[in-house]
Coordinates of C-alpha atoms in Angstrom, one line a residue:
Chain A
X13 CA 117.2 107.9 88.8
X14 CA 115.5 110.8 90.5
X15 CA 112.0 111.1 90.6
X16 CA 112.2 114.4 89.4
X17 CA 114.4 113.0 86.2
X18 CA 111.6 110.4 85.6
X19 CA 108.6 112.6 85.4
X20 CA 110.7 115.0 83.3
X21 CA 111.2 111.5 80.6
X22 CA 107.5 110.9 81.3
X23 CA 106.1 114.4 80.2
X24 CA 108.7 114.5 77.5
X25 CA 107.6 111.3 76.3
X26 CA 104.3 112.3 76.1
X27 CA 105.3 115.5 74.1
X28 CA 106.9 113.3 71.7
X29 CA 103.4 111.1 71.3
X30 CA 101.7 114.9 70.4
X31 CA 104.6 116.0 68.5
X32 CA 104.5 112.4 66.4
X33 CA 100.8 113.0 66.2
X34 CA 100.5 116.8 64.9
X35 CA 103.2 116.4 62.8
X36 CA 101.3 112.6 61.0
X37 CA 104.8 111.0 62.1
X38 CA 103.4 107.2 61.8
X39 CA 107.2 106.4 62.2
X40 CA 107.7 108.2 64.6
X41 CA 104.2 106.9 66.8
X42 CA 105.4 103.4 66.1
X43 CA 108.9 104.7 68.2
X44 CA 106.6 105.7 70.7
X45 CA 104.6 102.8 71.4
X46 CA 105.7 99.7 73.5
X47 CA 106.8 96.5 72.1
X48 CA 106.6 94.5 74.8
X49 CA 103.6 95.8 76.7
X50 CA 99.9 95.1 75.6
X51 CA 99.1 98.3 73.9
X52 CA 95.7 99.6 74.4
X53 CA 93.9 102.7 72.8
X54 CA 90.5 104.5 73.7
X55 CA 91.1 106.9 70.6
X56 CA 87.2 109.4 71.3
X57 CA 84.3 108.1 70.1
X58 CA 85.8 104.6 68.8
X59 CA 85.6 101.3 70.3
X60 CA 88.7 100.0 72.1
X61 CA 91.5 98.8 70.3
X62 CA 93.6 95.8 71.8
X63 CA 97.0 95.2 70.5
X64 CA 99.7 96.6 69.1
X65 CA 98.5 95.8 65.5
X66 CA 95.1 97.0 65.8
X67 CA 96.5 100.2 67.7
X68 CA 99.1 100.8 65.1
X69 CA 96.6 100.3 62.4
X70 CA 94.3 102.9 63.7
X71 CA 97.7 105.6 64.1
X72 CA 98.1 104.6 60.8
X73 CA 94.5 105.5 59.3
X74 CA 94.0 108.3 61.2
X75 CA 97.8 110.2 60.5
X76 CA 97.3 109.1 56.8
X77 CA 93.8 111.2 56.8
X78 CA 94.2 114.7 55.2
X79 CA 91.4 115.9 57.2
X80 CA 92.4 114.9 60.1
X81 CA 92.2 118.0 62.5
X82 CA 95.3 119.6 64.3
X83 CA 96.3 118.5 67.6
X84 CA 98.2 120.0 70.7
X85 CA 98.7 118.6 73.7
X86 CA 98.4 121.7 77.0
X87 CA 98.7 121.4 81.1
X88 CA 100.5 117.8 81.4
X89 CA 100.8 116.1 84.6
X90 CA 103.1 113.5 85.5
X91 CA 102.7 110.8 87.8
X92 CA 105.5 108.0 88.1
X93 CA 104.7 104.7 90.2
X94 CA 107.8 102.4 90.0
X95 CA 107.4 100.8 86.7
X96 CA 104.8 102.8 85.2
X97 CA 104.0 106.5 84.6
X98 CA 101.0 108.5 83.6
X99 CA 100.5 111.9 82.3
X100 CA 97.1 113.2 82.6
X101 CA 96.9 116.1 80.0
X102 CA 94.3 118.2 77.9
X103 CA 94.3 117.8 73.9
X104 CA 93.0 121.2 71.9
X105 CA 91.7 119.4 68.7
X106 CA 90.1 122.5 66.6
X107 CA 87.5 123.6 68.5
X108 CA 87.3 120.6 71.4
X109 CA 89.1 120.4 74.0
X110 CA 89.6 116.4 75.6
X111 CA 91.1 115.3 78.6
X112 CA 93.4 111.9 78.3
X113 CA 95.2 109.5 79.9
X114 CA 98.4 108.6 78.7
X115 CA 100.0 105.2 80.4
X116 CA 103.7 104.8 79.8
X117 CA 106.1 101.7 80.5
X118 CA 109.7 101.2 80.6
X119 CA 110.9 99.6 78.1
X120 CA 115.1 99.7 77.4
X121 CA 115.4 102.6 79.6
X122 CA 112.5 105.2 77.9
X123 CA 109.2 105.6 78.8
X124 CA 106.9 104.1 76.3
X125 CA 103.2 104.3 75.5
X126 CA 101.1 101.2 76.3
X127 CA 97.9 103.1 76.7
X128 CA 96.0 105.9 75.8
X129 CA 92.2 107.0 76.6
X130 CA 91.2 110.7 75.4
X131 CA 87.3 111.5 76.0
X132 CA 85.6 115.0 75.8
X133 CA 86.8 117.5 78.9
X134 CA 84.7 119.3 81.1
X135 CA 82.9 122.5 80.9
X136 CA 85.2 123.9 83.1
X137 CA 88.3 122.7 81.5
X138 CA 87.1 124.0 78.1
X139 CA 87.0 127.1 79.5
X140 CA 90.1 127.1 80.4
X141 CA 91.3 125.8 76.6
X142 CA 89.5 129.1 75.9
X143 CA 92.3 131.1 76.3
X144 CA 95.2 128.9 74.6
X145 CA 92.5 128.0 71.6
X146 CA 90.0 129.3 69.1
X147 CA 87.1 128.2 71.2
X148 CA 85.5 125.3 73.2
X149 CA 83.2 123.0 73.7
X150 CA 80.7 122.0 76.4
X151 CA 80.1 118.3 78.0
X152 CA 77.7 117.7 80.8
X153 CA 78.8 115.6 83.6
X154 CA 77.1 112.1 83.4
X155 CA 78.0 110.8 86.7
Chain B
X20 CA 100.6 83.7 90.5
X21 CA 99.5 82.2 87.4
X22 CA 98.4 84.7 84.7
X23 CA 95.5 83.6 84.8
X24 CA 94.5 84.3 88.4
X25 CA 96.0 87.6 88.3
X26 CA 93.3 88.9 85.2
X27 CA 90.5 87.0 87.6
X28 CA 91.8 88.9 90.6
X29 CA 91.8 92.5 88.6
X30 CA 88.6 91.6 87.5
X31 CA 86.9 90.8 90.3
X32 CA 88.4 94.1 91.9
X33 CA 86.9 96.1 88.8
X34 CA 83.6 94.4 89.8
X35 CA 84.1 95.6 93.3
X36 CA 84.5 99.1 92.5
X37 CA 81.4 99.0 90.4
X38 CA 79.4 97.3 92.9
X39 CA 80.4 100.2 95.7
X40 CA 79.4 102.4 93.0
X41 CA 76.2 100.4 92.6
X42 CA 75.4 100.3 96.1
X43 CA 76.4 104.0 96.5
X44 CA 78.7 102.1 99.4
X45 CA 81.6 104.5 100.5
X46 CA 83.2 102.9 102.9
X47 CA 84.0 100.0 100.1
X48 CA 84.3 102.5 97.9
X49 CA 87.6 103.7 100.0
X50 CA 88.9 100.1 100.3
X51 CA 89.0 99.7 96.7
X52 CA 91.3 103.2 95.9
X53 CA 94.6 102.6 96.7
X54 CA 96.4 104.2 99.4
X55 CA 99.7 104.2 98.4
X56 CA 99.9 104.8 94.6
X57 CA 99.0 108.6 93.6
X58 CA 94.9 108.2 92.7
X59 CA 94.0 110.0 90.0
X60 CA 90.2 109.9 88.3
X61 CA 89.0 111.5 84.6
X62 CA 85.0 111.4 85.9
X63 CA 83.0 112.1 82.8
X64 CA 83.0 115.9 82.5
X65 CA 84.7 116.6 85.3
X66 CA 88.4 117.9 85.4
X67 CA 90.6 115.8 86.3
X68 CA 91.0 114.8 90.1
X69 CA 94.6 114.4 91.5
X70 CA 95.8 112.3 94.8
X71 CA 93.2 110.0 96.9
X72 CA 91.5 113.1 99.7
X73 CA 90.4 114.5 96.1
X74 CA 89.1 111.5 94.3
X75 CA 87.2 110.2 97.8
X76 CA 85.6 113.3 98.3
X77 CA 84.4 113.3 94.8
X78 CA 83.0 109.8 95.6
X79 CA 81.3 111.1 98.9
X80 CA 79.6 113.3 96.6
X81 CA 78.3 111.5 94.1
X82 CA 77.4 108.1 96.1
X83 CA 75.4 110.4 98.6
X84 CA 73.6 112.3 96.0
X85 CA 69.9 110.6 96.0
X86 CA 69.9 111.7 92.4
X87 CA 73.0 109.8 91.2
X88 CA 71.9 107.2 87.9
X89 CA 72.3 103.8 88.4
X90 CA 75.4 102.3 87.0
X91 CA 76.5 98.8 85.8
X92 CA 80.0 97.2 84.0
X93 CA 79.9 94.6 81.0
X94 CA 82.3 93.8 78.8
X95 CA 85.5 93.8 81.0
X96 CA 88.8 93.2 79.4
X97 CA 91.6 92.6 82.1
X98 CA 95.1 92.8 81.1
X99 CA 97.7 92.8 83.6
X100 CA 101.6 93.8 83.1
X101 CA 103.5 92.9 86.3
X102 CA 102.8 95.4 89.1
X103 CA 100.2 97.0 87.1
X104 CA 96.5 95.6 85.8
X105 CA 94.5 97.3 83.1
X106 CA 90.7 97.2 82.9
X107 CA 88.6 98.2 80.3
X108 CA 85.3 97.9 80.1
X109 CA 81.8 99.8 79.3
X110 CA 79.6 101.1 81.9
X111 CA 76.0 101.4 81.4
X112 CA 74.7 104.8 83.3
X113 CA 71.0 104.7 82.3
X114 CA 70.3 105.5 78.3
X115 CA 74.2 106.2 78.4
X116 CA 77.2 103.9 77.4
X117 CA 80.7 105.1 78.5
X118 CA 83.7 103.9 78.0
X119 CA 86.1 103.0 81.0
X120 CA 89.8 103.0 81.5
X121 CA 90.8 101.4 85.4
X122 CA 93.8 100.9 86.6
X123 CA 95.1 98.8 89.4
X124 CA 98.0 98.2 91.8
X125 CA 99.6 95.8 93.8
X126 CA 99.2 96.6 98.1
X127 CA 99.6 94.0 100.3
X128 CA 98.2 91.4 97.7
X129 CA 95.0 92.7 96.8
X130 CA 94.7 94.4 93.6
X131 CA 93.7 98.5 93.8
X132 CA 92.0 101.1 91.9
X133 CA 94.8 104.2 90.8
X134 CA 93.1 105.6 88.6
X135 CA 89.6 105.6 86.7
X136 CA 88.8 107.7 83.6
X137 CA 84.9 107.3 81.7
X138 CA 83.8 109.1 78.5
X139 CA 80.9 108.3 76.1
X140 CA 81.7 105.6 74.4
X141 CA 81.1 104.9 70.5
X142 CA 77.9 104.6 68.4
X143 CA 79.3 100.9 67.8
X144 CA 79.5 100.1 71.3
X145 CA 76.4 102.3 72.7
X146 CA 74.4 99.8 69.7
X147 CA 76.2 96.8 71.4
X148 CA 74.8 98.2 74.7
X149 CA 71.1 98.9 73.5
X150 CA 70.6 94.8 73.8
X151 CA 71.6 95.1 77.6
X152 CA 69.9 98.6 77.8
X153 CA 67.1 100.2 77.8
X154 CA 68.7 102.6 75.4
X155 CA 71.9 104.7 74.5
X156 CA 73.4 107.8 73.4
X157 CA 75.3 108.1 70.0
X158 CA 79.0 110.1 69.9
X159 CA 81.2 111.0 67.2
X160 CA 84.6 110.5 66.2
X161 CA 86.8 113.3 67.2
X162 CA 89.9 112.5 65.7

């Protein structure tokens, strides 16, 4: 396949993980995530989740939660390296913008999720949200 | 390879990386990025750094900087999925407790670093920390 086709499946795939996530789809995020590969998730501010149980289990608390806050996904990036692809994007959450990694395998011919790490974004980047949200927060470089 | 040997081999390459950043060693710190895979790193509020002249220069900067904290890894989880290996693990960066995301490719036999992203990690695992620290920041849940 064309590399171009594969990122295009690998940034579409990880509209379908937002899409499945703003829309509390837990049938649709169990599509999403891989069978076969060790799912891993670094949801902000939680310990690691290993598994597809406990990574399920946490979709399904936290799309179940009538509070939880709005999500979109803005500025994905695709990257595909033979068997695996990631997208590197920024998620507007209310008023915070995160950056995450989003780790996809092939499984049956789609890209599916296998892993997932979202952490608060930069000063810089919040800026940037500034303009496609309601506001912005700041973080302060650690390292 | 035996399974086995393959999570011992990505783990002592995550070791690596945190030693060079340890040792604020640059010249290890390039061995240990891949040169063929597209490097990407998430440094804690940063934006996102794409392709391997970006992410070494980053590293020039910070290992040179006299001012840089002192880092160190626990709690590494290696999980490797064919050509790919996963490691998660906390780092400990003074009073703070972040939460890392590596990821590592095959070339020529030796595992290598693709891509890095850190954030704060949770209160749960900052408390965790606190016994192998001299102290640690609390976060909160974002979604």
């Amino acid at each position: 396949m064309p590399k171009g086709d594969e990122i295009s499946q690998a940034l579409a795939a990880n509209e379908a993980f937002y899409r499945a996530f703003a829309a509390r789809d837990l049938t649709a995020m169990a599509r999403i995530w891989a069978e076969g590969a060790d799912s891993i998730c670094v949801h902000p501010g939680w310990t690691p989740l290993f598994g597809r149980d406990a990574v399920m289990e946490s979709w399904a608390g936290i799309l179940s939660n009538p509070a939880a806050p709005r999500i979109r996904c803005i500025r994905a990036r695709a990257t595909v390296q033979g068997a695996f692809a990631r997208v590197v994007c920024y998620e507007v959450v209310e008023r915070n913008i995160l950056v995450a990694t989003n780790l996809f395998v092939r499984e049956q011919g789609t890209w599916r999720l296998c892993h997932h790490q979202a952490g608060p974004a930069s000063g810089e980047a919040a800026a940037l949200g500034e303009a496609e949200s309601e506001g912005a927060v700041r973080s302060k470089r650690l390292h």
